[in-house]
Short mmCIF file of C-alpha atoms in Angstrom, two decimals:
data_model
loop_
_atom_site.label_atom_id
_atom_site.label_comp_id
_atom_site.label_asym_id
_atom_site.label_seq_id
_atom_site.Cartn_x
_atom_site.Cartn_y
_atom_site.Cartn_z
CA UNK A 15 82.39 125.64 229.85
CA UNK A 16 81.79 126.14 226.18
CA UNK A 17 83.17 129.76 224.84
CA UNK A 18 83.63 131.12 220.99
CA UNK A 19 86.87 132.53 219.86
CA UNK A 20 87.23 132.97 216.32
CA UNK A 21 85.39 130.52 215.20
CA UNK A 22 86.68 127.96 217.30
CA UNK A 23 84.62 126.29 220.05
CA UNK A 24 87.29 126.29 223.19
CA UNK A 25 85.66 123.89 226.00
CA UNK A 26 87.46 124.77 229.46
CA UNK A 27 87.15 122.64 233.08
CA UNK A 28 89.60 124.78 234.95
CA UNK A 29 87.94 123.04 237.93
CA UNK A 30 88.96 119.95 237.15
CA UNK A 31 92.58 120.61 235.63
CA UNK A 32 94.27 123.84 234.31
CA UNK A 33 95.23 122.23 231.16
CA UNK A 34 91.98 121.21 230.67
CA UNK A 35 90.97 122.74 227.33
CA UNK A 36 89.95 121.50 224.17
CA UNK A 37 89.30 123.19 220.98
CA UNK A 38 86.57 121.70 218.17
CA UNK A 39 85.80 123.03 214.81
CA UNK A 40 84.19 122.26 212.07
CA UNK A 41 85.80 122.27 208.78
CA UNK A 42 84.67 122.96 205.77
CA UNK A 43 85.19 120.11 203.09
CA UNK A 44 84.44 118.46 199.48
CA UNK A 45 81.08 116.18 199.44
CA UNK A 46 82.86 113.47 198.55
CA UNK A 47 80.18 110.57 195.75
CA UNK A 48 77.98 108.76 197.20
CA UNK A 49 78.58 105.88 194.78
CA UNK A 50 79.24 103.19 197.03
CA UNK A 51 82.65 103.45 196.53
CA UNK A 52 84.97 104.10 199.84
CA UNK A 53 87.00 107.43 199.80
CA UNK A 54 90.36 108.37 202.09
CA UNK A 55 89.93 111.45 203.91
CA UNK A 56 88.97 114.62 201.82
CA UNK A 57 91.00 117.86 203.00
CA UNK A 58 89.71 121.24 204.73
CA UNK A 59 89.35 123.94 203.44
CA UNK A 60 88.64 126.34 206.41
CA UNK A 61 86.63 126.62 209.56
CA UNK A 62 82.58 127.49 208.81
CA UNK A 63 81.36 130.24 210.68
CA UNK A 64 79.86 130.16 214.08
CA UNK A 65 77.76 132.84 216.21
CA UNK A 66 76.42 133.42 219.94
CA UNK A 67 72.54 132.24 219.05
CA UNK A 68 71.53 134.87 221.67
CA UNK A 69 72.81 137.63 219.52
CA UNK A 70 69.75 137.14 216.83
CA UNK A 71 67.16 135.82 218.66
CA UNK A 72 64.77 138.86 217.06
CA UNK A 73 66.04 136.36 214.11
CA UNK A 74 65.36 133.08 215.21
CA UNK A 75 62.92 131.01 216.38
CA UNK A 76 61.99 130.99 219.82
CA UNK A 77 62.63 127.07 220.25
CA UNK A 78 65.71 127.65 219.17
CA UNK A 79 66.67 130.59 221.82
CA UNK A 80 65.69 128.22 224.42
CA UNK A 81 68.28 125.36 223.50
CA UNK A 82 70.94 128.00 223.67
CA UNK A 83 74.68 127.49 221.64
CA UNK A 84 75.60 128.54 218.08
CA UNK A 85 74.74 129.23 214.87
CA UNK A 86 76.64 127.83 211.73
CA UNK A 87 75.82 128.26 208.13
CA UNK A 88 75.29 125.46 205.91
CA UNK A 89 74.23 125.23 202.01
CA UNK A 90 72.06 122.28 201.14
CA UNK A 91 74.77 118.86 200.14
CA UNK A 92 77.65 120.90 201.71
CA UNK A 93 79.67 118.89 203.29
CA UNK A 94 81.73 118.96 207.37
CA UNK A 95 83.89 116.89 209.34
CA UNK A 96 84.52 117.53 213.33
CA UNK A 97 88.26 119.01 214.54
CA UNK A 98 89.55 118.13 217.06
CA UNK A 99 92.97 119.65 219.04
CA UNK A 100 93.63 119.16 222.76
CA UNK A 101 96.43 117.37 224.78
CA UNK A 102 94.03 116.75 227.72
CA UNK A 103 91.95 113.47 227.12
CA UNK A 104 88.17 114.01 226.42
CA UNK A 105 85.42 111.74 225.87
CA UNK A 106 83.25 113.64 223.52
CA UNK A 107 79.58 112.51 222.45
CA UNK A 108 78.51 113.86 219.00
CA UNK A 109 74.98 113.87 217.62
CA UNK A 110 72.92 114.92 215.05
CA UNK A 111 69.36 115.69 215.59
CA UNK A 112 69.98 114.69 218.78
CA UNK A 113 71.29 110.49 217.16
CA UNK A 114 74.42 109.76 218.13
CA UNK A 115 76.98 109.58 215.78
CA UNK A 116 78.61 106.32 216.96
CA UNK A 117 75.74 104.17 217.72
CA UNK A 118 72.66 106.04 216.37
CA UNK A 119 70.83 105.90 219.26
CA UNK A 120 68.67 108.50 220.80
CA UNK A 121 70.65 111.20 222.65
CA UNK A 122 71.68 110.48 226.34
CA UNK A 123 73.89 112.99 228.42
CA UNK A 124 75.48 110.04 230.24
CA UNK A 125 78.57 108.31 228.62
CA UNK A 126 77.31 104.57 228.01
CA UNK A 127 80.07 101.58 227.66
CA UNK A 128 77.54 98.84 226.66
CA UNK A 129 77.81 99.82 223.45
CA UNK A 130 80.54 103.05 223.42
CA UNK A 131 78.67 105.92 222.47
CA UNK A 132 81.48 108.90 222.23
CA UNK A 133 84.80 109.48 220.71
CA UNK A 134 87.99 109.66 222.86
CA UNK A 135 90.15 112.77 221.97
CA UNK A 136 93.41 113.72 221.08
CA UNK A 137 93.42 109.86 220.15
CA UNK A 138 90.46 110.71 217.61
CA UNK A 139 91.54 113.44 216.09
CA UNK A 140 88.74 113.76 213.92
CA UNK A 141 84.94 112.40 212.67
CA UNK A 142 83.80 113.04 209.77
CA UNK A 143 80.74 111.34 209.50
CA UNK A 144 78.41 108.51 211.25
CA UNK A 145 79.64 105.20 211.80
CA UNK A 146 78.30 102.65 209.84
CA UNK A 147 80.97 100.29 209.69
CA UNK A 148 84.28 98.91 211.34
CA UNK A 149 86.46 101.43 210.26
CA UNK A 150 83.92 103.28 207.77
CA UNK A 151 81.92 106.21 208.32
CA UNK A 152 79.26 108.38 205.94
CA UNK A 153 80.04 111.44 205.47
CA UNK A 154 78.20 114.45 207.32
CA UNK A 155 75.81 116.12 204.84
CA UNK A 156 73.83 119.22 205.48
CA UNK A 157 69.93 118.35 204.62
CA UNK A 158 66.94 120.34 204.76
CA UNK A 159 64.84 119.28 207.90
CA UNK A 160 61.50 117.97 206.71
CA UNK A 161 62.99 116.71 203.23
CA UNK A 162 63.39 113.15 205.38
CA UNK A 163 66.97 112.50 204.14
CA UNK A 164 68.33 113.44 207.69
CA UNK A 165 69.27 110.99 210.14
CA UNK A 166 67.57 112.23 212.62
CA UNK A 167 64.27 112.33 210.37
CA UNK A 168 65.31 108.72 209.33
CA UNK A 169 65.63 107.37 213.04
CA UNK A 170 62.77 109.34 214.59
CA UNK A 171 60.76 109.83 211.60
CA UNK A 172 60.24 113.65 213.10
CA UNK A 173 62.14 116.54 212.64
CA UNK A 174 62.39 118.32 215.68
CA UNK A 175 66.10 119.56 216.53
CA UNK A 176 68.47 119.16 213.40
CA UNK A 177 71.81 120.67 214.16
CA UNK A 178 74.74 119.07 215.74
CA UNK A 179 74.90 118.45 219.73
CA UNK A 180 78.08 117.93 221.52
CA UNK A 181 79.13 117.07 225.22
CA UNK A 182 82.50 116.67 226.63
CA UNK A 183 83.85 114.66 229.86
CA UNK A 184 87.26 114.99 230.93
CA UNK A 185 89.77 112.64 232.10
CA UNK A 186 89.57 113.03 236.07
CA UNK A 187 92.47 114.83 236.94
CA UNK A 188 93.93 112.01 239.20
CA UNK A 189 94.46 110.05 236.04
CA UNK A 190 96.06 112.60 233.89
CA UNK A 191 99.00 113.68 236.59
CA UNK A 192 99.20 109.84 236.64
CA UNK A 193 99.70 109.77 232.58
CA UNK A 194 101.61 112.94 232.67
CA UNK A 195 104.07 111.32 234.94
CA UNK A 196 104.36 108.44 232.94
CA UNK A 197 104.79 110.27 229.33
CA UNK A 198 107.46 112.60 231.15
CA UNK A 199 109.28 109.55 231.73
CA UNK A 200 109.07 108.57 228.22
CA UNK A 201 110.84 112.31 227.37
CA UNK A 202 108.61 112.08 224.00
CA UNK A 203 106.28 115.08 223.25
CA UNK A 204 103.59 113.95 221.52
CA UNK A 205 102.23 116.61 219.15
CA UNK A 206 98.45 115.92 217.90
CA UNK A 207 98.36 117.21 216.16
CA UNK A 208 83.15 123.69 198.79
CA UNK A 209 79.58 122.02 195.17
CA UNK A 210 78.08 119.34 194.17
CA UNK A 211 74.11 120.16 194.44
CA UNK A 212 72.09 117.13 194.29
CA UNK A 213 69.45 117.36 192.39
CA UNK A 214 66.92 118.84 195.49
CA UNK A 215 63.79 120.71 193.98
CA UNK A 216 64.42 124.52 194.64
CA UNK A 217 62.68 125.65 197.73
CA UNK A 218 61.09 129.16 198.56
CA UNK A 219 62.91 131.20 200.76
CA UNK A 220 61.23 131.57 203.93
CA UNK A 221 60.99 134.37 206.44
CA UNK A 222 62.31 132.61 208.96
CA UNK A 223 65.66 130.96 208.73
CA UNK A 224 65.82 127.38 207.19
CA UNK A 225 67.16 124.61 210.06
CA UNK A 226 69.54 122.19 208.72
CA UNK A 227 70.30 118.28 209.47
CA UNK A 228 73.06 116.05 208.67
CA UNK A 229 72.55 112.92 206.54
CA UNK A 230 74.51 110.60 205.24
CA UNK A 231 77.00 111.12 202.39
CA UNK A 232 79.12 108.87 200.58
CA UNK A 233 81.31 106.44 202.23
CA UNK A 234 84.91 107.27 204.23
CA UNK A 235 87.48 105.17 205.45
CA UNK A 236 87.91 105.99 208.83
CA UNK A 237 87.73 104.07 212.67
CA UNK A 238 86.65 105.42 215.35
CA UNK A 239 88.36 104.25 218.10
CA UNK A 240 87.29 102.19 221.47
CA UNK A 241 88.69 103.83 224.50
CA UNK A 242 91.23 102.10 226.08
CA UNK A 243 90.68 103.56 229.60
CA UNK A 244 87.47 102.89 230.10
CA UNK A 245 84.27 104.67 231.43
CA UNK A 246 85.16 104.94 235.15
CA UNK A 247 88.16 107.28 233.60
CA UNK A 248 85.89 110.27 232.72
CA UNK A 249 84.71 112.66 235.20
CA UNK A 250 81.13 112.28 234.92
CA UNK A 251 80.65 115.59 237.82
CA UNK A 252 81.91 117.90 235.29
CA UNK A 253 80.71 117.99 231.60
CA UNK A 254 79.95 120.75 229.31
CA UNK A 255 77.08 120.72 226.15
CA UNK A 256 76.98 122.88 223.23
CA UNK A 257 74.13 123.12 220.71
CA UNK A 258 75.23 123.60 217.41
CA UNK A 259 72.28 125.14 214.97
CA UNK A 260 72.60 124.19 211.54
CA UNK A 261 70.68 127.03 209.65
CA UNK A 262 70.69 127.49 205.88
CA UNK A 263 73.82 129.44 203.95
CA UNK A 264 71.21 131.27 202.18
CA UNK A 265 69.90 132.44 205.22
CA UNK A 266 72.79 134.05 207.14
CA UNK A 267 72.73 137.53 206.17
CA UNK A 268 69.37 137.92 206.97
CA UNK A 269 70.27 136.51 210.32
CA UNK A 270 73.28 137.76 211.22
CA UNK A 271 73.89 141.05 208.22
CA UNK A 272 76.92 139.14 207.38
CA UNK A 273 77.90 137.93 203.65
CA UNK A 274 77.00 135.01 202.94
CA UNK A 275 79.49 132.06 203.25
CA UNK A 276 81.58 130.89 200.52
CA UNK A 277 80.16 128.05 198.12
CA UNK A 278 81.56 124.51 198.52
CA UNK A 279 84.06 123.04 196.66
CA UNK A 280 83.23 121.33 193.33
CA UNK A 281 84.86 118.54 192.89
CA UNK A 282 86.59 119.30 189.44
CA UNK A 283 88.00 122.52 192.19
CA UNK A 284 89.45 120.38 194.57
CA UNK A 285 91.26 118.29 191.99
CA UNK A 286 92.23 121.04 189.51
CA UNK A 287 93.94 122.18 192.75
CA UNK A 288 95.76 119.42 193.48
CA UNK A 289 94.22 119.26 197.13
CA UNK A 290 95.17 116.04 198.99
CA UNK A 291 93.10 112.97 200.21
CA UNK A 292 94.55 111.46 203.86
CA UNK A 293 94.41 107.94 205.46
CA UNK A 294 95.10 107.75 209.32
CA UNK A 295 95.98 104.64 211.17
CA UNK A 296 97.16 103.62 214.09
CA UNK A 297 98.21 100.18 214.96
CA UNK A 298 97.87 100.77 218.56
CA UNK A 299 94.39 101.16 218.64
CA UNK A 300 91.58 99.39 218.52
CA UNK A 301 88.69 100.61 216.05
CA UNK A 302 85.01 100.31 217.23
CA UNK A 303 82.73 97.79 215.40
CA UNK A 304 80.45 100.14 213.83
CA UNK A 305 77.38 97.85 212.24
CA UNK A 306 74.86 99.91 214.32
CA UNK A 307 71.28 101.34 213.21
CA UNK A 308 72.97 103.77 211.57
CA UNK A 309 74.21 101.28 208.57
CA UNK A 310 71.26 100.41 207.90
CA UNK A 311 69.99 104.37 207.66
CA UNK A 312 69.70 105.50 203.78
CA UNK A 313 72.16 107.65 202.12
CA UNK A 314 71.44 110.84 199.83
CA UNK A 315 71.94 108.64 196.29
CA UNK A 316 69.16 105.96 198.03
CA UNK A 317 66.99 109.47 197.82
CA UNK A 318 67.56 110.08 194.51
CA UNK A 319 64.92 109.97 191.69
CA UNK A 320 65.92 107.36 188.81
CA UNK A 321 65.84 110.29 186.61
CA UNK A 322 68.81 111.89 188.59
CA UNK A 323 71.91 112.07 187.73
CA UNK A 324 74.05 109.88 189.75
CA UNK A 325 77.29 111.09 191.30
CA UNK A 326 80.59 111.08 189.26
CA UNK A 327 83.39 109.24 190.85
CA UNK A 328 86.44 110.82 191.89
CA UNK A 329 89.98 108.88 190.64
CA UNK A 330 92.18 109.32 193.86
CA UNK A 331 95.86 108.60 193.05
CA UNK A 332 97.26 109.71 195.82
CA UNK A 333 97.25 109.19 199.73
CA UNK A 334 99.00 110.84 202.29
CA UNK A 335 99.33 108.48 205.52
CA UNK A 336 98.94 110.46 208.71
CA UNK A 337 100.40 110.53 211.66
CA UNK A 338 100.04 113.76 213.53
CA UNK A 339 100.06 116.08 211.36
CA UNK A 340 97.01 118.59 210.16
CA UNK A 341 94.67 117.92 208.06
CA UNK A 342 93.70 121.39 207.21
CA UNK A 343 94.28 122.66 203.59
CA UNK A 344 95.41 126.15 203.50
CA UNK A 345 95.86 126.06 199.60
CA UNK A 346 93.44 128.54 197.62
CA UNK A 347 90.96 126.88 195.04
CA UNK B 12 109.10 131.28 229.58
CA UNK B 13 111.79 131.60 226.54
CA UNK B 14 111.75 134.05 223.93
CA UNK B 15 109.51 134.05 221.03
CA UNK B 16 112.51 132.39 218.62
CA UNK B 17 113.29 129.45 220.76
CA UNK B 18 109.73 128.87 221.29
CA UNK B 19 109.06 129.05 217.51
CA UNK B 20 111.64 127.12 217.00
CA UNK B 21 111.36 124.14 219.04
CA UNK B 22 107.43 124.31 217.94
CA UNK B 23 108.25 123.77 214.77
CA UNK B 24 111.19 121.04 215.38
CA UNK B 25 108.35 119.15 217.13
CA UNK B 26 106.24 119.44 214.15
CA UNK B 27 109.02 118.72 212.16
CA UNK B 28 109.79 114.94 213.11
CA UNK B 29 106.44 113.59 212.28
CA UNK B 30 105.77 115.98 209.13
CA UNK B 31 108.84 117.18 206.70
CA UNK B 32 106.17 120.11 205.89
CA UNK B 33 107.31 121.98 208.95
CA UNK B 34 110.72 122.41 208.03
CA UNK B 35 112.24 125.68 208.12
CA UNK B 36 112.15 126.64 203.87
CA UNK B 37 108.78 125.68 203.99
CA UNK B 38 107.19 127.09 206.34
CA UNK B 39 108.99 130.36 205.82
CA UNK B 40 106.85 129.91 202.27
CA UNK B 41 103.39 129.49 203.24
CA UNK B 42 104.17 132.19 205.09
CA UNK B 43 105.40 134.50 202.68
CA UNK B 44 109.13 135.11 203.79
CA UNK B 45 112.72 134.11 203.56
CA UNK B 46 113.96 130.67 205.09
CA UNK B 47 117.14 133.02 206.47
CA UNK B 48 114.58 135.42 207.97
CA UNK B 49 112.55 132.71 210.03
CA UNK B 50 116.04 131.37 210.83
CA UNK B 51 117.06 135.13 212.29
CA UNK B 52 113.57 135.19 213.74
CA UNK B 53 114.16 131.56 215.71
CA UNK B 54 117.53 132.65 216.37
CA UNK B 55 116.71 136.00 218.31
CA UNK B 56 119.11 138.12 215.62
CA UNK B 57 116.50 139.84 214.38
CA UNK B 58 113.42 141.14 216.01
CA UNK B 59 110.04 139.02 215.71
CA UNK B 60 107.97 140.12 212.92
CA UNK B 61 105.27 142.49 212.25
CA UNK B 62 101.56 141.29 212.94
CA UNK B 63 100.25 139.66 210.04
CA UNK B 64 103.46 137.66 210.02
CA UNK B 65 103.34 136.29 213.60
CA UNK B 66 99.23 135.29 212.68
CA UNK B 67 100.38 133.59 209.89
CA UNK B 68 102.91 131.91 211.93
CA UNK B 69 100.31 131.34 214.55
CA UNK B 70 98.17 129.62 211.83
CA UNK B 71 100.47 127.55 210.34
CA UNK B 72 102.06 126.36 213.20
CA UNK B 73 98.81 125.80 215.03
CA UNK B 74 99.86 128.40 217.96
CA UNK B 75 97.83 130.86 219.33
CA UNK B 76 97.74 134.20 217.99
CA UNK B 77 97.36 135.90 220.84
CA UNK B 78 100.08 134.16 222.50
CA UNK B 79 102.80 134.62 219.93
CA UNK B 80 101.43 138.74 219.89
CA UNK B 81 102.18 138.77 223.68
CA UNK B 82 105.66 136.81 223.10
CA UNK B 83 106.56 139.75 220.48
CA UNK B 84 105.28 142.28 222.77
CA UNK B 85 102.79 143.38 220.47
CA UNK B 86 98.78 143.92 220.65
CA UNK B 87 96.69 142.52 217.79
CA UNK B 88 95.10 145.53 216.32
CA UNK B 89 91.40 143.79 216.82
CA UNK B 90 92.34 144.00 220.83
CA UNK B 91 93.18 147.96 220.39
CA UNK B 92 90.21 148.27 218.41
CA UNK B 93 88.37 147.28 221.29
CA UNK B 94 90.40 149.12 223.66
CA UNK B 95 90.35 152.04 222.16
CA UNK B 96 86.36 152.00 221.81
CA UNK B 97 86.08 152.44 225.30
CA UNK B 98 89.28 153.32 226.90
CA UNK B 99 88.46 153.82 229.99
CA UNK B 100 85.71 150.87 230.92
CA UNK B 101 88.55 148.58 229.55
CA UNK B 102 91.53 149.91 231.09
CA UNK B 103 89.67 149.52 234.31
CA UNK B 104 88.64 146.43 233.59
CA UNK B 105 91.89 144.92 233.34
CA UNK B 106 93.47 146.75 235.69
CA UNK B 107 90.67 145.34 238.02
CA UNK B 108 91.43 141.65 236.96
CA UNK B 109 95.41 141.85 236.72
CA UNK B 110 95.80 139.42 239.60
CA UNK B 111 92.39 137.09 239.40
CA UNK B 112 93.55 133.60 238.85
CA UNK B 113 92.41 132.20 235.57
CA UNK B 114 89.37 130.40 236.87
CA UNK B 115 87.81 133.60 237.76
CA UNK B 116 88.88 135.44 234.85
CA UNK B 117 87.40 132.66 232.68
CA UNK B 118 83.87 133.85 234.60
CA UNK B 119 83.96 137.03 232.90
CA UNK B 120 84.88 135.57 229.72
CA UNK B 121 81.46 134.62 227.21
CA UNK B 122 80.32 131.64 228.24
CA UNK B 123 78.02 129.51 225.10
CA UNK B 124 74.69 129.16 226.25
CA UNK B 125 73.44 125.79 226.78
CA UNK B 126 69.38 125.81 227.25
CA UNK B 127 66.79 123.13 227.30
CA UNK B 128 67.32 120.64 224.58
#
């Protein structure tokens, strides 16, 4: 089961295990260039906001009632990457528009191992964006549905769901006493652990609230990793989903009467504040091969009129490795 | 379970041996008071802190609020907000669901719909 608590999506299977819990958000972050150039891990800055979708349905579409989930504000270009915390091993599928993050295929409930189509937490701590290479992702961008720069618009050439769509298996319980056992031996706790508009013609504001999609940004180094324990590990009779609706920023007070969201980091912000860029690694894992449709999906620069002004590079002198540590920025800009 | 300073403390030691951020000066900083109170604080010689410090603790330690509150014998004031709303529904409440086991409690807790999609 899927439940909100301050802004935090907890996901619970106290039928499988009792310290089966999870918790994912979504963080805030710079929209790092799309200039073909490959960036280390941009900070967070905090968590965006999320909603019970059943609290505004006078609001909202009715299509949108009907898939259920959350709400989560948006501006057009802002930028997100996926948290994730739990000591309890989850395979997690992510998608956007309903194409899967890792393989950009169409969206399946079923975990598939032909070509592994989910992330394996706490050993993936993180995603930020969709694979397109070994060890390379693009970076989530928020994108008007029906501008055709999403991927879901780019793969299905429609633009029917937008958002972000998540479900989560967890380890069968059998398997986790068995690892528990194991690590206990080993006496080692292991701890896991704002704007840059492109140039988008301004839109008119609509009576009804805008749906977002994710595109791709500019490039990230970062692997997503194969799971080592393979499908038969997940308990496929227990799973939970959660639709994520991405609606515009500009849109969320009249939805919800709250203020709306804070504007993305520029940036000229992010340096000026001395905010740090990350590289994780782990030599005991294996990263997945990436190379799917999805690399061969545009980005937002391929979208870009010649008369545009292209995005500035950012000079990145320093990396911090990580091990286990967070990745969220708590510094002001 | 131990008391809230142990529990802090060892926390924080665990954070402490992959990241040199956790140590004790600095995260007394981000959190806005002296390295020798956080030491009194882990120590049990002083009291554990007001709200707003234990949250921040909570947040920069990755802990749960809620849980360090409860350590510290306190209420967030959000939770007596609600309380005090309607007194009587919610002191009924949980005096109804003082001995459910979790699974059932989680039943009553808001579960995220998930429709037809």
């Amino acid at each position: 089961m899927f439940t909100l608590e301050h802004n935090f999506l907890k996901v619970r299977f106290p039928h499988v295990h009792p310290s089966a819990n999870a918790t994912i958000s979504f963080q805030r972050t710079l929209r790092i260039p799309d200039d073909n150039r490959e960036y280390p891990l941009p900070a967070g800055m905090d968590r965006f906001d999320l909603r019970h979708i059943e609290d505004y349905t006078d609001r909202i579409p009715d299509s949108w009632a009907r898939r259920g989930g959350v709400l989560l504000p948006m501006y057009q270009a802002e930028a997100m990457w996926i948290n994730f915390n739990s000591e309890y091993p989850m395979a997690i599928k992510i998608a956007a528009g309903k194409i899967n993050a890792v393989t950009g295929t169409f969206w399946q409930n079923e975990l598939s191992d032909t070509q592994q189509d989910y992330v394996v937490i706490p050993s993936q701590p993180w995603i930020d964006g969709f694979s397109t290479a070994e060890e390379q992702v693009r970076q989530f961008v928020a994108s008007r549905l029906g501008d055709g720069q999403s991927a879901e618009e780019q793969v299905t050439g429609e633009s029917e769901f937008g958002g972000l769509q998540l479900i989560v298996y967890p380890l069968k319980a059998e398997l986790y006493e068995i690892e528990q056992a194991q690590r206990a031996k080993q006496t080692r706790l292991r701890k896991r652990d704002d704007f840059d508009y492109l140039d988008i013609p301004a839109f008119a504001r609509r009576s009804s609230p805008e749906p977002m999609g994710l595109g791709l940004g500019g490039k990230i180094h970062q692997s997503l990793y194969k799971d080592k324990r393979g499908i038969e590990a997940w308990d496929d009779s227990h799973y939970a989903r959660c639709f994520i609706h991405l609606i515009n920023s500009q849109d969320w007070k009249t939805v919800t009467g709250e203020p709306l969201p804070r504007k993305p980091i520029k940036p000229e912000q992010y340096q000026q504040a001395g905010l740090p860029w990350f590289d994780y690694y782990d030599e005991g894992k294996l990263a997945l091969p990436g190379g799917t449709i999805l690399s061969r999906l545009k980005s937002f620069a391929e979208f870009r009129k010649k008369t545009d002004k292209p995005d500035k590079s950012i000079q990145i002198n320093h990396i911090t490795q990580l091990g286990n540590q967070t990745r969220v920025s708590d510094g002001e800009f | 379970m131990n008391g809230i300073g142990p529990y802090l403390r060892t926390h924080r030691e665990t954070l402490k041996q992959q990241d040199r951020r956790y140590s004790l000066r600095q995260v007394a900083a981000r959190v806005g008071i002296e390295p020798a109170y956080l030491s009194k604080i882990e120590r049990e010689e002083m009291p554990p802190p007001g709200e707003q410090t234990l949250k921040k603790l909570a947040r920069d330690l990755e802990l749960d609020a809620d849980l360090l509150l409860a350590m510290a014998g306190k209420i967030s004031t959000d939770l007596q907000a609600i309380i005090c709303k309607r007194p009587q529904l919610f002191a009924q409440l949980l005096r109804q669901l003082k001995d459910a086991p979790d699974h059932a409690l989680l039943r009553v807790v808001r579960e995220i719909t998930d429709g037809d999609w």
